[in-house]
Amino acid sequence: MTAPVTGGAPRCDRAAAPRCDLTAAWAALAGHYQAHGRELQLAEAFTRDARRFETLSFEAPEVFADLSKNLVDIATLRFFAALSDECALAARRDAMLAGDIANPTEGRAVLHTALRAPRGAAAPFNAEVHGVQGAMLAFADGVRARAAAGELTDIVNIGIGGSDLGPAMAVRALEAYRHPALRFHFVSNVDGHDIAPVLARLDARRTLFIVASKTFTTQETMANAAVARAWFTAAASAAPIADHFVGVTTNLAAAAAFGITHTFGFWDWVGGRYSLWGAIGLPIAIAIGSEAFRAFLAGAHAMDRHFAEAPFERNVPMLLGALDVWYRNFHRFTSRCVAPYHQGLARLPAYLQQLEMESNGKSVDLAGNALPFATSPVVWGEPGTNGQHAFFQMLHQGTDVVPVEFIAVRRAAHPYADLHAKLLANCLAQGQALMIGKTAEAAAAEKPPTAAAGIDRNVLARHRQFPGNRPSTTLVLDELTPRALGALIALYEHRVWTSGALWGINSFDQWGVELGKALAGELLPRLDASQPGARLGDTSGLDGSTAGLLRRLTRR
Ligand code: F6P
């Protein structure tokens, strides 16, 4: 067992958090929006400024970011630089990276960056981090050796939220690096339809279960782990549980009580949705091996340094965070679409939903005052080109403007060059179409499709026109390597911090998930006769709708 170290972070807040809307820079931004930003026409802006692409595209480690198709110009970014100064962004970033209590409502430091600092770096908890990391990576390589010898074929990660989404996303993204003799399964939902088909495919004696839970109390994970343990005992009665179950948690006592003796720990200063860099990343380390996992960490660390050192004007995570504030609070766009043009990034939008919406879906500032402005947008998406044949219609012609974030990868990890060229052509074309649109006049000049020949040309043109001027960002990676993926995820983490810091909120708690958990606990005995204190079908004290639904669901 690898023991974690708990607590120990300096309990001070060296950098106060002024709220963005109370600054002079915010008022200046509002003026800039009214005078200029609101009306900015992208196509015209490119005609006016032949160097717009060069001016508004930026290099970060492993990630090139083209911001030029956004409703900003260099003046907008300068106004945001002034806002970042007034909001003491640099000082607050430094305080967080140094281990101050950046999550005051849980009394915790926020140090996921320490998990990817190299051995010997002057980062908090460096020795403890590398102690666990070394043990975890040695274990991962041992599992890979057992797979190569035919002893293990399947890895099942049981966890939810941050204990599932990051590893599931990364293992899928790094498929090209996966150990060929291992299959990976991620069970998260308390819905038995999740675990049942997975168990049905497994050979118990060749399976390793990872029970991943920061708290080791999460209902879904504990319930699925109990199902897996019972299934394993029945299916492989003579095999020791200790050889087939490992735990990843800050709650070593609860893991031991569950019967898991082999455990990798982490710390309360690692938030669940920021935890894939440490022991929660065990499935990733098993999939790609210790060397590639170290490259994954190194990519994230390179992005950390960029975030910590680059001036705001060239700091890509900060610029993206500022853009999020611009769109949410000035343009009042309500959502952002993430469209990775790489099938390996299929789970990235789901991962980003937790990262961004659990972090910044808040409505009070750090002092508990109700916010007079909007915070987290809805983040959603699907890989391209699939999304083009589903929701892109709305993006191009719907009544809402949704900024789109394209992610393009220059080199593919497959041999089908023609497919990759088509993929990239589509990616570029979508950003172009969103921006340039098509006027009614241009649509009217087109030859109408035969089936629409009877419709008035001008009426048809109104259906076939595109408003254009719809913003998008394009992030470009050279290749989806472990290092590049690490950098990309760290970029998103710091971007979420930036918008949260400008809004003056706590991006690191998640009290909004508690009420539903508590109510589910109260409802369970009314739905399950085997629960202690069961009251099957009892609707007393419930609101009319919940009572009606309970009756419906429990009727014989
Ligand atoms: O959904 C709330 C939450 O606490 C997330 O923040 C977290 O990632 C998830 O539940 C899982 O928690 P745990 O790792 O403790 O099981």
XYZ file of C-alpha atoms and ligand atoms in Angstrom:
572
model
C 0.000 0.000 0.000
C 1.272 3.453 -0.864
C 0.296 5.857 1.887
C -0.805 9.350 0.895
C 0.181 12.479 2.719
C -2.746 14.671 3.690
C -3.103 18.345 4.540
C -0.092 20.553 5.017
C -0.939 23.297 2.516
C -0.331 26.862 3.718
C -3.636 28.170 5.043
C -3.458 31.677 3.728
C -4.863 33.646 0.837
C -2.069 35.890 -0.292
C -3.942 37.244 -3.272
C -7.431 38.631 -2.838
C -9.947 38.123 -5.621
C -11.522 41.307 -6.966
C -14.579 40.548 -9.066
C -14.283 41.458 -12.711
C -17.524 43.451 -13.002
C -16.412 45.848 -10.264
C -13.305 47.010 -12.124
C -12.688 49.985 -14.388
C -11.400 47.580 -17.054
C -14.806 45.867 -17.132
C -16.516 49.191 -17.763
C -13.991 49.874 -20.522
C -14.701 46.450 -22.027
C -18.431 47.197 -21.951
C -17.754 50.439 -23.832
C -15.561 48.610 -26.350
C -18.301 46.025 -26.860
C -20.955 48.679 -27.517
C -18.763 50.764 -29.800
C -17.080 48.022 -31.733
C -17.179 44.432 -30.491
C -20.896 43.897 -30.986
C -20.733 44.790 -34.646
C -17.420 43.209 -35.616
C -17.705 41.567 -39.031
C -15.165 38.768 -39.374
C -14.946 38.624 -43.159
C -14.440 42.388 -43.325
C -11.874 42.250 -40.525
C -9.788 39.817 -42.588
C -10.071 42.063 -45.641
C -9.062 45.100 -43.614
C -6.131 43.397 -41.931
C -4.084 41.027 -44.059
C -2.175 39.952 -40.953
C -5.193 39.177 -38.793
C -4.391 35.456 -38.722
C -0.787 36.113 -37.631
C -1.888 38.669 -35.026
C -4.558 36.505 -33.487
C -2.991 33.062 -33.542
C -0.786 31.877 -30.726
C 1.699 29.125 -29.888
C 1.568 27.161 -26.661
C 3.464 23.926 -25.999
C 2.099 21.283 -28.405
C -0.948 23.421 -29.245
C -1.349 26.089 -31.904
C -4.417 28.251 -31.303
C -6.059 30.216 -34.105
C -8.298 32.816 -32.469
C -8.622 34.934 -35.600
C -12.140 33.730 -36.460
C -13.444 35.070 -33.147
C -15.406 38.271 -32.612
C -12.391 40.056 -31.192
C -9.545 42.186 -32.393
C -6.263 43.004 -30.767
C -7.907 45.891 -28.897
C -10.348 43.456 -27.259
C -7.450 41.370 -26.006
C -5.734 44.494 -24.675
C -8.868 45.384 -22.714
C -8.818 41.874 -21.269
C -5.126 42.255 -20.403
C -6.090 45.336 -18.389
C -8.899 43.358 -16.748
C -6.486 40.567 -15.855
C -4.214 43.148 -14.189
C -7.046 44.693 -12.211
C -8.257 41.242 -11.167
C -4.704 40.350 -10.036
C -4.811 37.245 -12.195
C -1.050 36.681 -12.181
C -0.772 36.976 -8.393
C -3.731 34.653 -7.850
C -2.324 32.113 -10.311
C 1.020 32.201 -8.509
C -0.670 31.804 -5.126
C -2.588 28.756 -6.369
C 0.539 27.178 -7.870
C 2.400 27.797 -4.601
C -0.228 25.921 -2.611
C -2.430 28.628 -1.087
C -5.982 27.712 -0.241
C -7.525 28.288 -3.669
C -10.611 26.257 -2.716
C -11.735 28.084 0.432
C -15.179 26.488 0.827
C -13.481 23.117 1.230
C -10.386 24.601 2.922
C -8.075 23.074 0.339
C -5.107 23.945 -1.778
C -5.400 23.218 -5.510
C -2.260 21.490 -6.661
C -2.976 19.170 -9.568
C -0.042 20.949 -11.254
C 2.239 19.405 -8.584
C 1.302 15.954 -9.922
C 3.072 16.655 -13.206
C 6.081 18.569 -11.886
C 9.260 16.607 -12.617
C 11.148 14.895 -9.827
C 13.243 17.397 -7.922
C 11.254 20.425 -9.116
C 10.552 23.137 -6.550
C 6.882 22.184 -6.523
C 4.840 21.460 -3.381
C 4.785 17.826 -2.211
C 7.304 16.789 -4.889
C 8.758 13.878 -2.898
C 5.327 12.505 -1.937
C 4.025 12.855 -5.497
C 6.985 10.986 -6.936
C 6.729 8.302 -4.265
C 3.189 7.417 -5.349
C 3.947 7.999 -9.027
C 6.921 5.634 -8.944
C 4.894 2.886 -7.253
C 1.942 3.395 -9.576
C 4.048 3.315 -12.735
C 5.974 0.237 -11.582
C 2.640 -1.457 -10.946
C 1.352 -0.388 -14.380
C 4.405 -1.820 -16.120
C 3.995 -5.023 -14.076
C 0.408 -5.340 -15.296
C 1.598 -4.869 -18.873
C 4.179 -7.627 -18.375
C 1.445 -9.930 -17.035
C -0.650 -9.063 -20.108
C 2.256 -9.870 -22.411
C 2.552 -13.235 -20.652
C -1.149 -13.898 -21.222
C -2.085 -13.676 -17.531
C -4.278 -10.581 -17.861
C -6.529 -9.528 -20.723
C -9.009 -7.018 -19.296
C -8.822 -3.928 -17.105
C -12.080 -2.655 -15.603
C -12.057 0.823 -14.092
C -14.961 1.378 -11.704
C -15.395 5.072 -10.910
C -17.526 8.052 -11.842
C -17.081 11.752 -12.620
C -13.425 12.663 -12.292
C -12.603 9.060 -11.408
C -13.896 7.949 -14.806
C -14.126 10.683 -17.433
C -10.451 11.647 -17.615
C -9.017 8.111 -17.767
C -11.770 6.955 -20.158
C -11.156 9.947 -22.449
C -7.359 9.575 -22.386
C -7.255 5.791 -22.884
C -9.473 6.241 -25.920
C -7.461 9.178 -27.240
C -4.214 7.224 -26.925
C -5.528 4.064 -28.547
C -2.524 4.053 -30.894
C -0.278 3.611 -27.831
C -2.409 0.990 -26.022
C -0.926 -2.360 -25.003
C -2.296 -4.665 -27.700
C -3.033 -7.532 -25.307
C -5.267 -5.470 -23.015
C -8.878 -4.390 -23.326
C -10.157 -1.513 -21.193
C -13.649 -1.100 -19.777
C -14.984 1.889 -17.854
C -17.977 1.259 -15.624
C -19.434 4.397 -14.092
C -23.216 4.412 -14.038
C -25.203 2.908 -11.175
C -27.469 1.655 -13.945
C -26.785 -2.085 -14.060
C -26.960 -1.890 -17.845
C -23.464 -0.452 -17.608
C -21.674 -3.171 -15.638
C -23.748 -6.227 -16.656
C -22.584 -6.493 -20.287
C -18.987 -5.807 -19.242
C -18.961 -8.632 -16.683
C -20.589 -10.945 -19.208
C -17.556 -10.559 -21.493
C -14.849 -11.124 -18.868
C -12.724 -14.030 -17.773
C -12.445 -13.358 -14.017
C -9.002 -14.924 -13.693
C -7.601 -12.642 -16.394
C -9.247 -9.430 -15.197
C -7.961 -6.588 -13.042
C -10.534 -4.287 -11.408
C -9.494 -0.769 -10.436
C -11.875 0.778 -7.925
C -11.281 4.506 -8.324
C -12.885 6.956 -5.947
C -11.344 9.938 -4.228
C -13.740 9.588 -1.307
C -14.469 5.848 -1.541
C -18.033 6.700 -0.518
C -19.624 7.563 -3.872
C -22.833 5.546 -4.140
C -22.447 4.516 -7.775
C -18.850 3.367 -7.431
C -19.377 1.515 -4.176
C -22.444 -0.256 -5.580
C -20.660 -1.284 -8.787
C -17.555 -2.367 -6.862
C -19.725 -4.577 -4.634
C -21.331 -6.139 -7.717
C -17.889 -6.742 -9.254
C -16.524 -8.286 -6.053
C -19.516 -10.631 -5.712
C -19.266 -11.595 -9.402
C -15.537 -12.195 -9.075
C -15.924 -14.349 -5.948
C -18.535 -16.480 -7.690
C -16.646 -16.704 -10.978
C -13.126 -17.315 -9.646
C -13.689 -18.628 -6.150
C -10.115 -19.778 -5.571
C -8.416 -16.648 -6.911
C -7.396 -14.105 -4.283
C -9.282 -10.787 -4.505
C -6.038 -9.000 -3.643
C -4.542 -10.076 -6.983
C -7.475 -8.795 -9.014
C -8.667 -5.618 -7.255
C -6.690 -2.448 -6.678
C -7.973 0.770 -5.170
C -7.206 4.400 -5.959
C -8.375 6.757 -3.237
C -7.583 9.294 -0.550
C -9.618 7.134 1.857
C -7.330 4.174 2.464
C -9.313 2.995 5.486
C -12.536 2.668 3.478
C -10.709 0.777 0.724
C -9.274 -1.619 3.306
C -12.717 -2.091 4.862
C -14.009 -3.006 1.400
C -11.324 -5.701 1.186
C -8.841 -3.978 -1.099
C -5.334 -4.174 0.264
C -3.415 -2.907 -2.748
C -4.092 0.811 -2.886
C -2.596 3.901 -4.490
C -3.266 7.109 -2.641
C -3.601 10.734 -3.501
C -4.369 13.927 -1.652
C -7.226 16.224 -0.766
C -5.534 19.006 -2.754
C -6.277 17.126 -5.979
C -9.823 17.850 -7.139
C -11.698 14.891 -8.624
C -11.982 16.473 -12.073
C -8.282 17.358 -12.001
C -7.070 13.972 -10.813
C -6.072 11.962 -13.897
C -2.423 13.015 -13.496
C -1.929 10.946 -10.343
C -3.112 7.528 -9.254
C -6.546 8.053 -10.875
C -4.553 7.890 -14.117
C -3.630 4.254 -13.409
C -5.688 2.896 -16.361
C -3.897 5.370 -18.649
C -0.502 4.287 -17.298
C -1.402 0.611 -17.796
C -2.653 1.310 -21.313
C 0.360 3.274 -22.553
C 3.153 2.281 -20.133
C 5.259 4.315 -17.741
C 7.426 5.997 -20.357
C 4.480 7.324 -22.357
C 2.679 8.301 -19.143
C 5.709 10.372 -18.183
C 5.502 12.064 -21.596
C 1.801 12.771 -20.885
C 2.815 14.448 -17.609
C 5.664 16.313 -19.313
C 3.253 17.779 -21.879
C 0.995 19.014 -19.087
C 3.976 20.417 -17.209
C 5.130 22.309 -20.312
C 1.653 23.865 -20.495
C 1.837 24.687 -16.762
C 5.038 26.602 -17.388
C 3.462 28.467 -20.279
C 0.480 29.337 -18.055
C 2.797 30.420 -15.237
C 5.293 32.374 -17.336
C 3.783 33.733 -20.558
C 2.481 37.298 -20.437
C -1.296 37.563 -20.704
C -1.008 38.773 -24.329
C 0.515 35.411 -25.349
C -0.835 33.172 -22.608
C -3.100 30.803 -24.536
C -5.126 29.406 -21.605
C -5.671 32.929 -20.288
C -6.694 34.233 -23.713
C -9.183 31.386 -24.140
C -10.584 32.020 -20.642
C -10.947 35.709 -21.494
C -12.728 34.789 -24.726
C -15.163 32.682 -22.710
C -15.978 35.704 -20.530
C -16.324 37.917 -23.602
C -18.844 35.574 -25.193
C -20.764 34.766 -22.019
C -21.040 38.218 -20.476
C -20.900 40.630 -23.402
C -22.283 38.698 -26.383
C -24.415 36.624 -23.968
C -23.879 33.370 -25.834
C -25.087 30.509 -23.687
C -23.080 27.560 -24.929
C -19.855 26.501 -26.598
C -19.537 23.566 -28.954
C -16.363 21.448 -28.903
C -15.810 19.636 -32.193
C -12.658 17.508 -32.161
C -11.793 16.333 -35.652
C -10.222 13.163 -34.278
C -12.282 10.121 -33.366
C -9.905 9.396 -30.495
C -11.164 12.567 -28.815
C -14.756 11.346 -28.864
C -15.003 11.543 -25.057
C -13.311 14.951 -24.806
C -16.594 16.917 -24.801
C -17.936 14.783 -21.913
C -14.685 15.249 -20.018
C -14.817 19.007 -20.611
C -18.409 19.149 -19.440
C -17.335 18.072 -15.980
C -14.148 20.130 -16.031
C -15.896 23.316 -17.022
C -19.481 23.034 -15.825
C -18.717 21.483 -12.430
C -15.940 24.035 -11.936
C -17.650 27.193 -13.121
C -21.367 26.452 -12.851
C -21.641 28.773 -9.834
C -23.852 31.734 -8.981
C -22.132 33.316 -5.982
C -18.723 34.943 -5.725
C -16.025 33.896 -3.261
C -17.606 36.082 -0.584
C -20.999 34.433 -1.136
C -22.589 37.386 -2.949
C -25.073 36.555 -5.708
C -23.455 37.245 -9.085
C -25.097 39.827 -11.330
C -23.725 38.129 -14.472
C -23.722 34.692 -16.099
C -21.004 32.095 -15.526
C -20.302 28.707 -17.149
C -21.711 28.212 -20.615
C -23.131 24.836 -21.553
C -20.234 22.919 -23.075
C -21.160 20.214 -25.526
C -20.055 18.544 -28.714
C -19.232 15.497 -30.769
C -16.368 14.619 -33.055
C -16.362 15.891 -36.602
C -17.397 14.945 -39.152
C -20.260 13.172 -37.349
C -21.551 16.398 -35.800
C -21.870 17.904 -39.282
C -24.609 15.401 -40.024
C -26.436 16.078 -36.786
C -26.362 19.477 -35.079
C -24.254 21.630 -37.407
C -27.450 22.697 -39.175
C -28.344 24.625 -36.025
C -24.840 26.062 -35.737
C -25.034 27.437 -39.285
C -28.645 28.573 -39.544
C -30.190 28.393 -36.065
C -31.315 31.465 -34.139
C -28.584 31.167 -31.474
C -24.938 31.882 -32.038
C -22.762 29.107 -30.611
C -18.995 29.622 -30.695
C -17.391 26.430 -31.964
C -14.002 25.066 -30.981
C -12.431 22.887 -33.650
C -9.528 20.624 -32.773
C -7.494 19.491 -35.763
C -4.616 17.012 -35.671
C -2.091 17.380 -38.489
C -0.797 13.791 -38.636
C -3.027 10.753 -38.302
C -2.115 7.512 -36.534
C -3.632 5.384 -39.323
C -2.453 4.639 -42.862
C -5.452 6.112 -44.743
C -4.054 9.441 -45.956
C -7.070 10.140 -48.178
C -9.451 9.860 -45.214
C -7.305 12.193 -43.167
C -7.200 14.808 -45.941
C -11.006 14.663 -46.180
C -11.306 15.026 -42.403
C -9.082 18.111 -42.344
C -10.845 19.632 -45.365
C -14.138 19.281 -43.529
C -12.727 20.785 -40.354
C -11.432 23.871 -42.171
C -14.583 24.150 -44.277
C -16.870 24.279 -41.251
C -14.996 27.163 -39.645
C -14.942 28.920 -42.998
C -18.673 28.379 -43.615
C -19.584 29.603 -40.137
C -17.630 32.772 -40.813
C -18.384 33.646 -44.411
C -21.986 32.444 -44.589
C -23.943 32.958 -47.808
C -26.102 35.935 -48.676
C -29.660 35.570 -49.968
C -28.488 37.125 -53.233
C -25.795 34.497 -53.652
C -28.295 31.768 -52.800
C -30.817 33.198 -55.312
C -28.175 33.160 -58.040
C -27.653 29.425 -57.569
C -29.480 26.897 -59.697
C -32.272 25.569 -57.443
C -32.427 21.835 -56.804
C -34.871 20.136 -59.188
C -37.279 19.154 -56.423
C -37.585 22.824 -55.378
C -37.992 24.138 -58.924
C -41.603 25.238 -58.273
C -40.730 27.431 -55.269
C -40.206 31.161 -55.707
C -36.480 31.730 -56.157
C -36.342 34.470 -53.484
C -38.314 32.460 -50.955
C -36.002 29.504 -51.504
C -32.979 31.762 -51.197
C -34.088 32.767 -47.700
C -34.002 29.090 -46.686
C -30.633 28.601 -48.319
C -28.835 31.660 -46.995
C -26.360 31.505 -44.104
C -25.976 34.466 -41.759
C -22.232 33.900 -41.356
C -20.089 35.884 -38.906
C -20.358 32.953 -36.497
C -17.196 32.639 -34.405
C -14.879 29.688 -34.034
C -11.504 28.826 -32.569
C -9.240 26.194 -34.101
C -6.698 24.365 -31.988
C -4.097 22.422 -33.951
C -1.941 19.576 -32.663
C 0.785 18.025 -34.780
C -0.097 14.547 -33.600
C -2.208 13.073 -30.806
C 0.729 11.862 -28.741
C 0.694 11.378 -24.942
C 2.674 14.613 -24.622
C 0.264 16.578 -26.821
C -2.787 15.202 -25.015
C -1.258 16.153 -21.658
C -0.659 19.686 -22.899
C -4.171 19.971 -24.357
C -5.877 18.896 -21.127
C -3.725 21.218 -19.015
C -4.606 24.029 -21.427
C -8.289 23.432 -20.735
C -7.730 23.249 -16.968
C -5.998 26.627 -16.921
C -8.540 28.174 -19.239
C -11.336 27.125 -16.855
C -9.351 28.617 -13.970
C -8.973 31.892 -15.890
C -12.671 32.448 -16.545
C -13.502 31.340 -12.979
C -10.893 33.716 -11.562
C -12.211 36.634 -13.627
C -15.719 35.849 -12.411
C -14.407 35.746 -8.835
C -15.944 32.352 -8.104
C -14.611 29.186 -6.484
C -13.904 26.883 -9.425
C -12.888 24.010 -7.182
C -15.923 23.081 -5.103
C -19.101 21.348 -6.314
C -21.791 21.836 -3.693
C -24.419 21.694 -6.424
C -24.160 17.913 -6.614
C -25.008 17.369 -2.945
C -28.760 17.957 -2.780
C -29.624 15.329 -5.374
C -27.352 12.803 -3.627
C -29.105 13.416 -0.282
C -32.597 13.177 -1.782
C -31.696 9.944 -3.610
C -30.628 8.528 -0.245
C -34.031 9.414 1.232
C -35.945 7.968 -1.730
C -34.038 4.695 -1.940
C -35.888 2.904 0.926
C -39.177 3.771 -0.813
C -37.970 1.956 -3.972
C -35.998 -1.000 -2.613
C -37.527 -3.441 -0.166
C -34.114 -4.807 0.772
C -32.902 -1.470 2.223
C -32.721 -0.953 5.983
C -35.931 0.848 7.014
C -37.552 0.026 3.657
C -40.967 1.651 3.011
C -41.685 0.408 -0.506
C -43.995 2.780 -2.376
C -44.400 5.126 0.605
C -45.128 8.619 -0.761
C -45.628 10.430 2.537
C -44.038 13.879 2.665
C -43.280 13.955 -1.072
C -44.356 16.596 -3.570
C -47.177 15.591 -5.935
C -44.977 14.867 -8.940
C -42.373 12.798 -7.121
C -45.167 10.899 -5.314
C -46.964 10.205 -8.593
C -43.806 8.999 -10.301
C -42.890 6.822 -7.313
C -46.327 5.173 -7.430
C -45.899 4.584 -11.154
C -42.425 3.091 -10.773
C -43.312 0.819 -7.845
C -46.667 -0.445 -9.072
C -46.964 -4.193 -9.483
O -20.176 14.524 -8.934
C -19.554 14.937 -7.781
C -18.211 14.299 -7.598
O -17.792 14.605 -6.305
C -17.162 14.745 -8.617
O -16.623 15.977 -8.323
C -16.212 13.621 -8.527
O -15.302 13.609 -9.598
C -17.159 12.439 -8.523
O -18.246 12.886 -7.727
C -16.604 11.149 -8.026
O -16.158 11.261 -6.713
P -15.229 10.158 -6.084
O -13.975 10.112 -6.852
O -15.016 10.590 -4.659
O -15.955 8.843 -6.151
